[in-house]
Tab-separated table of N, CA and C in Angstrom:
chain	number	residue	atom	x	y	z
A	8	MET	N	1.123	3.460	20.046
A	8	MET	CA	1.524	3.616	18.554
A	8	MET	C	0.334	3.032	17.873
A	9	ASN	N	0.019	3.666	16.620
A	9	ASN	CA	-0.870	2.915	15.712
A	9	ASN	C	-0.375	1.539	15.366
A	10	LYS	N	-1.352	0.824	14.965
A	10	LYS	CA	-0.860	-0.506	14.695
A	10	LYS	C	-1.346	-0.577	12.962
A	11	PHE	N	-1.759	0.278	12.612
A	11	PHE	CA	-2.158	0.603	11.217
A	11	PHE	C	-2.058	1.905	10.746
A	12	PRO	N	-1.624	2.221	9.436
A	12	PRO	CA	-1.450	3.174	8.928
A	12	PRO	C	-2.587	4.273	8.663
A	13	ARG	N	-2.188	5.419	8.925
A	13	ARG	CA	-3.455	6.542	8.893
A	13	ARG	C	-3.437	7.414	7.599
A	14	ARG	N	-4.604	7.848	7.183
A	14	ARG	CA	-4.268	8.935	6.034
A	14	ARG	C	-3.686	9.928	6.218
A	15	GLY	N	-2.874	10.245	5.150
A	15	GLY	CA	-2.018	11.310	5.135
A	15	GLY	C	-0.508	11.068	5.742
A	16	GLU	N	-0.294	9.738	5.864
A	16	GLU	CA	1.051	9.567	6.336
A	16	GLU	C	1.767	8.865	5.368
A	17	ILE	N	2.975	9.191	5.411
A	17	ILE	CA	3.978	8.615	4.467
A	17	ILE	C	4.700	7.601	4.917
A	18	TRP	N	4.703	6.415	4.081
A	18	TRP	CA	5.391	5.191	4.404
A	18	TRP	C	6.100	4.682	3.429
A	19	LEU	N	7.319	4.032	3.828
A	19	LEU	CA	8.396	3.396	2.874
A	19	LEU	C	7.602	2.026	2.538
A	20	VAL	N	7.441	1.857	1.086
A	20	VAL	CA	6.866	0.737	0.566
A	20	VAL	C	7.844	-0.055	-0.190
A	21	ASN	N	7.618	-1.551	-0.064
A	21	ASN	CA	8.338	-2.480	-0.869
A	21	ASN	C	7.451	-2.697	-2.152
A	22	TRP	N	7.916	-2.094	-3.454
A	22	TRP	CA	7.068	-2.162	-4.558
A	22	TRP	C	7.364	-3.369	-5.200
A	23	ASN	N	8.367	-4.051	-5.017
A	23	ASN	CA	8.508	-5.393	-5.661
A	23	ASN	C	7.860	-6.466	-5.330
A	24	PRO	N	7.325	-7.292	-6.494
A	24	PRO	CA	7.757	-7.262	-7.662
A	24	PRO	C	6.936	-6.172	-8.416
A	25	ALA	N	7.464	-5.650	-9.364
A	25	ALA	CA	6.851	-4.563	-10.208
A	25	ALA	C	6.594	-5.224	-11.741
A	26	ARG	N	5.712	-4.556	-12.452
A	26	ARG	CA	5.392	-4.825	-13.677
A	26	ARG	C	5.439	-3.664	-14.593
A	27	GLY	N	5.993	-3.684	-15.779
A	27	GLY	CA	5.880	-2.558	-16.455
A	27	GLY	C	6.412	-1.159	-16.146
A	28	SER	N	5.576	-0.117	-15.839
A	28	SER	CA	6.095	1.262	-15.531
A	28	SER	C	5.745	1.331	-14.086
A	29	GLU	N	5.483	0.402	-13.329
A	29	GLU	CA	5.029	0.488	-12.063
A	29	GLU	C	6.359	0.895	-11.050
A	30	GLN	N	6.001	1.297	-9.906
A	30	GLN	CA	7.279	1.761	-9.110
A	30	GLN	C	8.072	0.415	-8.700
A	31	ARG	N	9.197	0.522	-8.569
A	31	ARG	CA	10.043	-0.476	-8.344
A	31	ARG	C	11.031	-0.141	-6.930
A	32	GLY	N	11.379	-1.328	-6.275
A	32	GLY	CA	12.275	-1.142	-5.151
A	32	GLY	C	11.469	-0.602	-3.791
A	33	LYS	N	12.233	0.034	-3.028
A	33	LYS	CA	11.529	0.593	-1.816
A	33	LYS	C	11.718	1.977	-1.898
A	34	ARG	N	10.250	2.505	-1.919
A	34	ARG	CA	10.187	4.104	-2.399
A	34	ARG	C	8.938	4.419	-1.400
A	35	PRO	N	8.859	5.889	-1.253
A	35	PRO	CA	7.957	6.405	-0.284
A	35	PRO	C	6.700	6.202	-1.076
A	36	ALA	N	5.530	6.296	-0.045
A	36	ALA	CA	3.901	6.352	-0.701
A	36	ALA	C	3.054	6.981	0.348
A	37	LEU	N	2.308	7.947	-0.117
A	37	LEU	CA	1.297	8.367	0.813
A	37	LEU	C	0.085	7.554	0.905
A	38	ILE	N	-0.189	7.421	2.170
A	38	ILE	CA	-1.797	6.650	2.360
A	38	ILE	C	-2.806	7.537	2.149
A	39	ILE	N	-3.627	7.266	1.147
A	39	ILE	CA	-4.890	8.012	0.961
A	39	ILE	C	-6.069	7.292	1.204
A	40	GLN	N	-6.030	5.971	1.623
A	40	GLN	CA	-7.305	5.464	2.057
A	40	GLN	C	-7.766	5.929	3.460
A	41	ASN	N	-9.196	5.833	3.693
A	41	ASN	CA	-9.629	6.275	4.868
A	41	ASN	C	-9.124	5.381	6.138
A	42	ASP	N	-9.258	5.965	7.252
A	42	ASP	CA	-8.566	5.391	8.347
A	42	ASP	C	-9.526	4.041	8.954
A	43	ILE	N	-10.672	4.036	8.696
A	43	ILE	CA	-11.531	2.923	8.844
A	43	ILE	C	-11.199	1.572	7.989
A	44	GLY	N	-11.136	2.030	6.731
A	44	GLY	CA	-10.287	0.917	5.863
A	44	GLY	C	-9.022	0.448	6.214
A	45	ASN	N	-8.181	1.417	6.718
A	45	ASN	CA	-6.934	1.270	6.905
A	45	ASN	C	-6.758	0.050	8.134
A	46	GLU	N	-7.620	0.466	9.165
A	46	GLU	CA	-7.876	-0.460	10.378
A	46	GLU	C	-8.222	-1.854	9.995
A	47	LYS	N	-9.322	-1.929	9.313
A	47	LYS	CA	-10.107	-3.190	8.959
A	47	LYS	C	-9.764	-3.944	7.944
A	48	ALA	N	-9.015	-3.478	6.802
A	48	ALA	CA	-8.666	-4.295	5.623
A	48	ALA	C	-7.116	-4.693	5.742
A	49	SER	N	-6.704	-5.566	5.104
A	49	SER	CA	-5.440	-6.208	4.927
A	49	SER	C	-4.848	-5.635	3.840
A	50	THR	N	-5.715	-4.391	3.133
A	50	THR	CA	-4.862	-3.542	2.085
A	50	THR	C	-5.023	-2.148	2.530
A	51	SER	N	-4.431	-1.431	1.609
A	51	SER	CA	-4.237	0.285	1.740
A	51	SER	C	-4.256	0.686	0.437
A	52	ILE	N	-4.913	2.008	0.248
A	52	ILE	CA	-4.799	2.659	-0.967
A	52	ILE	C	-3.723	3.502	-0.714
A	53	VAL	N	-2.810	3.816	-1.757
A	53	VAL	CA	-1.711	4.502	-1.572
A	53	VAL	C	-1.409	5.502	-2.807
A	54	ALA	N	-0.660	6.422	-3.023
A	54	ALA	CA	-0.311	7.253	-3.969
A	54	ALA	C	1.184	7.289	-3.973
A	55	ALA	N	1.797	7.033	-5.151
A	55	ALA	CA	3.314	6.920	-5.339
A	55	ALA	C	3.893	8.184	-5.189
A	56	ILE	N	5.191	8.248	-4.486
A	56	ILE	CA	5.854	9.485	-4.214
A	56	ILE	C	7.173	9.405	-5.197
A	57	SER	N	7.632	10.338	-5.829
A	57	SER	CA	8.799	10.364	-6.748
A	57	SER	C	9.629	11.594	-6.421
A	58	THR	N	10.890	11.454	-6.660
A	58	THR	CA	11.673	12.916	-6.676
A	58	THR	C	11.784	13.240	-8.166
A	59	SER	N	11.122	12.967	-9.111
A	59	SER	CA	11.018	13.268	-10.370
A	59	SER	C	10.059	14.393	-10.325
A	60	ILE	N	10.655	15.562	-10.414
A	60	ILE	CA	9.711	16.754	-10.371
A	60	ILE	C	9.269	17.060	-11.526
A	61	LYS	N	7.820	16.751	-11.717
A	61	LYS	CA	6.924	17.056	-12.854
A	61	LYS	C	5.725	17.809	-12.628
A	62	LEU	N	5.691	19.160	-12.705
A	62	LEU	CA	4.640	20.131	-12.403
A	62	LEU	C	3.421	19.733	-13.103
A	63	TYR	N	2.685	18.703	-13.074
A	63	TYR	CA	1.442	18.345	-13.667
A	63	TYR	C	0.276	18.675	-12.489
A	64	PRO	N	-1.046	19.090	-13.080
A	64	PRO	CA	-2.070	19.336	-11.859
A	64	PRO	C	-2.287	17.866	-11.345
A	65	MET	N	-1.919	16.770	-11.625
A	65	MET	CA	-2.161	15.669	-10.655
A	65	MET	C	-1.155	15.182	-9.824
A	66	ASN	N	-0.216	15.999	-9.755
A	66	ASN	CA	0.946	15.759	-8.830
A	66	ASN	C	0.987	16.919	-7.697
A	67	VAL	N	1.521	16.523	-6.562
A	67	VAL	CA	1.616	17.643	-5.448
A	67	VAL	C	2.720	17.579	-5.124
A	68	LYS	N	3.647	18.883	-4.982
A	68	LYS	CA	4.849	18.988	-4.708
A	68	LYS	C	4.879	19.160	-3.208
A	69	ILE	N	5.891	18.131	-2.561
A	69	ILE	CA	6.031	18.273	-0.915
A	69	ILE	C	7.547	18.609	-0.669
A	70	GLU	N	7.807	19.442	0.388
A	70	GLU	CA	9.011	19.875	0.652
A	70	GLU	C	9.568	18.728	1.881
A	71	PRO	N	10.744	18.810	1.798
A	71	PRO	CA	11.223	17.862	2.978
A	71	PRO	C	10.821	18.323	4.447
A	72	HIS	N	10.797	19.714	4.750
A	72	HIS	CA	10.344	19.933	5.995
A	72	HIS	C	8.720	19.734	6.276
A	73	GLU	N	7.886	19.452	5.294
A	73	GLU	CA	6.520	19.245	5.436
A	73	GLU	C	6.272	17.894	5.121
A	74	SER	N	7.203	16.978	5.007
A	74	SER	CA	7.032	15.455	4.667
A	74	SER	C	7.845	14.436	5.478
A	75	GLY	N	8.741	14.929	5.925
A	75	GLY	CA	9.718	13.828	6.677
A	75	GLY	C	10.593	13.000	5.762
A	76	LEU	N	10.694	13.515	4.397
A	76	LEU	CA	11.512	12.786	3.433
A	76	LEU	C	12.750	13.647	3.375
A	77	HIS	N	13.637	13.044	2.543
A	77	HIS	CA	15.033	13.961	2.695
A	77	HIS	C	15.195	14.932	1.226
A	78	TYR	N	14.355	14.598	0.506
A	78	TYR	CA	14.108	15.466	-0.715
A	78	TYR	C	12.809	16.165	-1.029
A	79	ILE	N	12.917	17.249	-1.904
A	79	ILE	CA	11.870	17.715	-2.539
A	79	ILE	C	11.018	16.527	-3.450
A	80	SER	N	9.762	16.260	-3.226
A	80	SER	CA	9.143	15.111	-3.816
A	80	SER	C	7.993	15.402	-4.508
A	81	MET	N	7.360	14.593	-5.342
A	81	MET	CA	5.814	14.838	-5.711
A	81	MET	C	4.977	13.491	-5.460
A	82	VAL	N	3.913	13.740	-4.876
A	82	VAL	CA	2.887	12.602	-4.679
A	82	VAL	C	2.273	12.806	-6.070
A	83	LYS	N	2.069	11.605	-6.728
A	83	LYS	CA	1.722	11.365	-7.999
A	83	LYS	C	0.117	10.567	-7.996
A	84	THR	N	-0.687	11.464	-8.003
A	84	THR	CA	-1.913	10.814	-7.969
A	84	THR	C	-2.404	10.063	-9.282
A	85	SER	N	-1.522	10.274	-10.285
A	85	SER	CA	-1.817	9.440	-11.386
A	85	SER	C	-1.320	8.000	-11.147
A	86	GLN	N	-0.823	7.783	-10.139
A	86	GLN	CA	-0.392	6.483	-9.577
A	86	GLN	C	-0.803	6.077	-8.228
A	87	ILE	N	-2.158	5.701	-8.194
A	87	ILE	CA	-2.916	5.253	-7.275
A	87	ILE	C	-2.916	3.720	-7.209
A	88	LEU	N	-2.497	2.947	-6.098
A	88	LEU	CA	-2.652	1.597	-6.096
A	88	LEU	C	-3.294	1.135	-4.738
A	89	THR	N	-3.678	0.002	-4.873
A	89	THR	CA	-4.103	-0.838	-3.749
A	89	THR	C	-3.329	-1.673	-3.507
A	90	ILE	N	-2.638	-1.801	-2.323
A	90	ILE	CA	-1.409	-2.654	-1.912
A	90	ILE	C	-1.751	-3.346	-0.534
A	91	SER	N	-1.041	-4.463	-0.486
A	91	SER	CA	-1.125	-5.421	0.837
A	91	SER	C	-0.353	-4.540	1.822
A	92	LYS	N	-1.106	-4.290	3.034
A	92	LYS	CA	-0.245	-3.725	4.113
A	92	LYS	C	1.181	-4.362	4.358
A	93	ILE	N	1.158	-5.789	3.978
A	93	ILE	CA	2.426	-6.471	4.144
A	93	ILE	C	3.735	-5.523	3.516
A	94	ARG	N	3.375	-4.817	2.427
A	94	ARG	CA	4.416	-3.814	1.683
A	94	ARG	C	4.622	-2.721	2.383
A	95	LEU	N	4.175	-2.513	3.639
A	95	LEU	CA	4.400	-1.277	4.280
A	95	LEU	C	5.509	-1.572	5.253
A	96	GLU	N	6.606	-0.742	5.039
A	96	GLU	CA	7.725	-1.011	5.802
A	96	GLU	C	7.936	-0.375	7.356
A	97	LYS	N	7.851	1.097	6.991
A	97	LYS	CA	7.865	2.030	8.030
A	97	LYS	C	7.428	3.286	7.831
A	98	LYS	N	6.734	4.071	8.754
A	98	LYS	CA	6.276	5.249	8.730
A	98	LYS	C	7.555	6.451	8.577
A	99	LEU	N	7.504	7.270	7.426
A	99	LEU	CA	8.572	8.227	7.327
A	99	LEU	C	8.093	9.589	7.573
A	100	GLY	N	6.720	9.928	7.651
A	100	GLY	CA	6.290	11.448	7.860
A	100	GLY	C	4.847	11.318	8.099
A	101	GLN	N	4.266	12.540	7.979
A	101	GLN	CA	3.153	13.026	8.139
A	101	GLN	C	2.581	14.273	7.300
A	102	LEU	N	1.724	14.458	6.389
A	102	LEU	CA	1.323	15.521	5.580
A	102	LEU	C	0.301	16.446	6.617
A	103	SER	N	0.713	17.938	6.308
A	103	SER	CA	-0.207	18.539	7.067
A	103	SER	C	-1.870	18.555	6.342
A	104	GLU	N	-2.654	19.092	7.144
A	104	GLU	CA	-4.213	19.061	6.678
A	104	GLU	C	-4.177	19.846	5.296
A	105	GLU	N	-3.466	20.856	5.209
A	105	GLU	CA	-3.625	22.024	4.072
A	105	GLU	C	-2.836	21.071	2.988
A	106	LYS	N	-1.802	20.506	3.234
A	106	LYS	CA	-1.249	19.526	1.989
A	106	LYS	C	-2.069	18.566	1.806
A	107	ILE	N	-2.889	17.772	2.567
A	107	ILE	CA	-3.744	16.593	2.223
A	107	ILE	C	-4.950	17.272	1.284
A	108	GLU	N	-5.127	18.467	1.614
A	108	GLU	CA	-6.354	19.168	0.774
A	108	GLU	C	-5.835	19.310	-0.581
A	109	GLU	N	-4.567	19.717	-0.726
A	109	GLU	CA	-4.016	19.649	-2.022
A	109	GLU	C	-4.057	18.445	-2.800
A	110	VAL	N	-3.692	17.381	-2.117
A	110	VAL	CA	-3.689	15.852	-2.506
A	110	VAL	C	-5.087	15.487	-2.993
A	111	ASN	N	-5.940	15.881	-2.138
A	111	ASN	CA	-7.482	15.764	-2.583
A	111	ASN	C	-7.850	16.180	-3.743
A	112	GLN	N	-7.699	17.590	-4.011
A	112	GLN	CA	-7.852	17.944	-5.327
A	112	GLN	C	-7.300	17.431	-6.666
A	113	ALA	N	-5.890	17.070	-6.370
A	113	ALA	CA	-5.406	16.384	-7.181
A	113	ALA	C	-6.098	14.920	-7.847
A	114	ILE	N	-6.369	14.473	-6.610
A	114	ILE	CA	-7.021	13.146	-6.628
A	114	ILE	C	-8.383	13.232	-7.756
A	115	LYS	N	-9.053	14.161	-7.234
A	115	LYS	CA	-10.330	14.593	-8.184
A	115	LYS	C	-9.887	14.706	-9.696
A	116	LEU	N	-8.927	15.493	-9.868
A	116	LEU	CA	-8.247	15.815	-11.276
A	116	LEU	C	-8.086	14.456	-11.920
A	117	SER	N	-7.313	13.697	-11.087
A	117	SER	CA	-6.593	12.365	-11.733
A	117	SER	C	-7.846	11.510	-12.105
A	118	LEU	N	-8.682	11.402	-11.229
A	118	LEU	CA	-10.029	10.460	-11.384
A	118	LEU	C	-10.961	11.157	-12.190
A	119	GLY	N	-10.800	12.240	-12.699
A	119	GLY	CA	-11.939	12.758	-13.773
A	119	GLY	C	-13.039	13.284	-13.019
A	120	LEU	N	-13.175	13.561	-11.559
A	120	LEU	CA	-14.285	14.015	-10.802
A	120	LEU	C	-14.165	15.513	-10.750
A	121	GLU	N	-13.117	16.192	-11.394
A	121	GLU	CA	-13.334	17.830	-11.630
A	121	GLU	C	-12.579	17.661	-13.021
A	122	ASN	N	-13.024	18.549	-13.753
A	122	ASN	CA	-12.569	19.062	-15.239
A	122	ASN	C	-10.879	19.344	-15.282
A	123	LEU	N	-10.328	18.559	-15.880
A	123	LEU	CA	-8.878	19.013	-15.713
A	123	LEU	C	-8.497	20.346	-16.593
A	124	ASN	N	-9.467	20.326	-17.859
A	124	ASN	CA	-9.186	21.649	-18.742
A	124	ASN	C	-9.309	22.841	-17.880
A	125	THR	N	-10.574	22.870	-17.009
A	125	THR	CA	-10.750	24.005	-16.286
A	125	THR	C	-9.726	24.465	-15.279
A	126	ALA	N	-9.329	23.255	-14.647
A	126	ALA	CA	-8.042	23.349	-13.567
A	126	ALA	C	-6.906	24.004	-14.021
A	127	CYS	N	-6.434	23.478	-15.144
A	127	CYS	CA	-5.321	23.994	-15.763
A	127	CYS	C	-5.536	25.385	-16.376
A	128	ARG	N	-6.715	25.798	-16.823
A	128	ARG	CA	-6.937	27.192	-17.117
A	128	ARG	C	-6.888	28.086	-15.910
A	129	ASP	N	-7.338	27.709	-14.872
A	129	ASP	CA	-7.455	28.296	-13.802
A	129	ASP	C	-6.113	28.561	-13.128
A	130	ALA	N	-5.212	27.564	-13.356
A	130	ALA	CA	-3.968	27.431	-12.460
A	130	ALA	C	-3.033	28.621	-13.440
A	131	THR	N	-3.169	28.741	-14.848
A	131	THR	CA	-2.562	29.650	-15.475
A	131	THR	C	-2.982	30.977	-15.294
A	132	ASN	N	-4.033	31.249	-14.858
A	132	ASN	CA	-4.603	32.497	-14.541
A	132	ASN	C	-4.251	33.022	-13.377
A	133	ASN	N	-3.624	32.261	-12.262
A	133	ASN	CA	-3.499	32.769	-10.983
A	133	ASN	C	-2.056	32.927	-11.123
């Protein structure tokens, strides 16, 4: 068994205490930090996961059969946080490489590494 989270895994996170519009309570998150960082650091970088379905280019829809979660959910790459690994309570699932690639693209849009206007235009033309 791994002693540290791995990139692409979904973990239950204790988000408390929260401030403002941050996630609250115990909710899932996707580990997006690389595995070396996850192994060596006391922190990990995660993207919040929500059951609030909003089809924005920075969100990635995940189905229960591909996530280990009970509901259709969204990985919200607009809510990326560095958290202490103490907040990680238990592993819930693992995304496929294909779904992780979708998350990678959404992260690029969220961080401005790719042009959001171009991505929106391309999405509406497909």
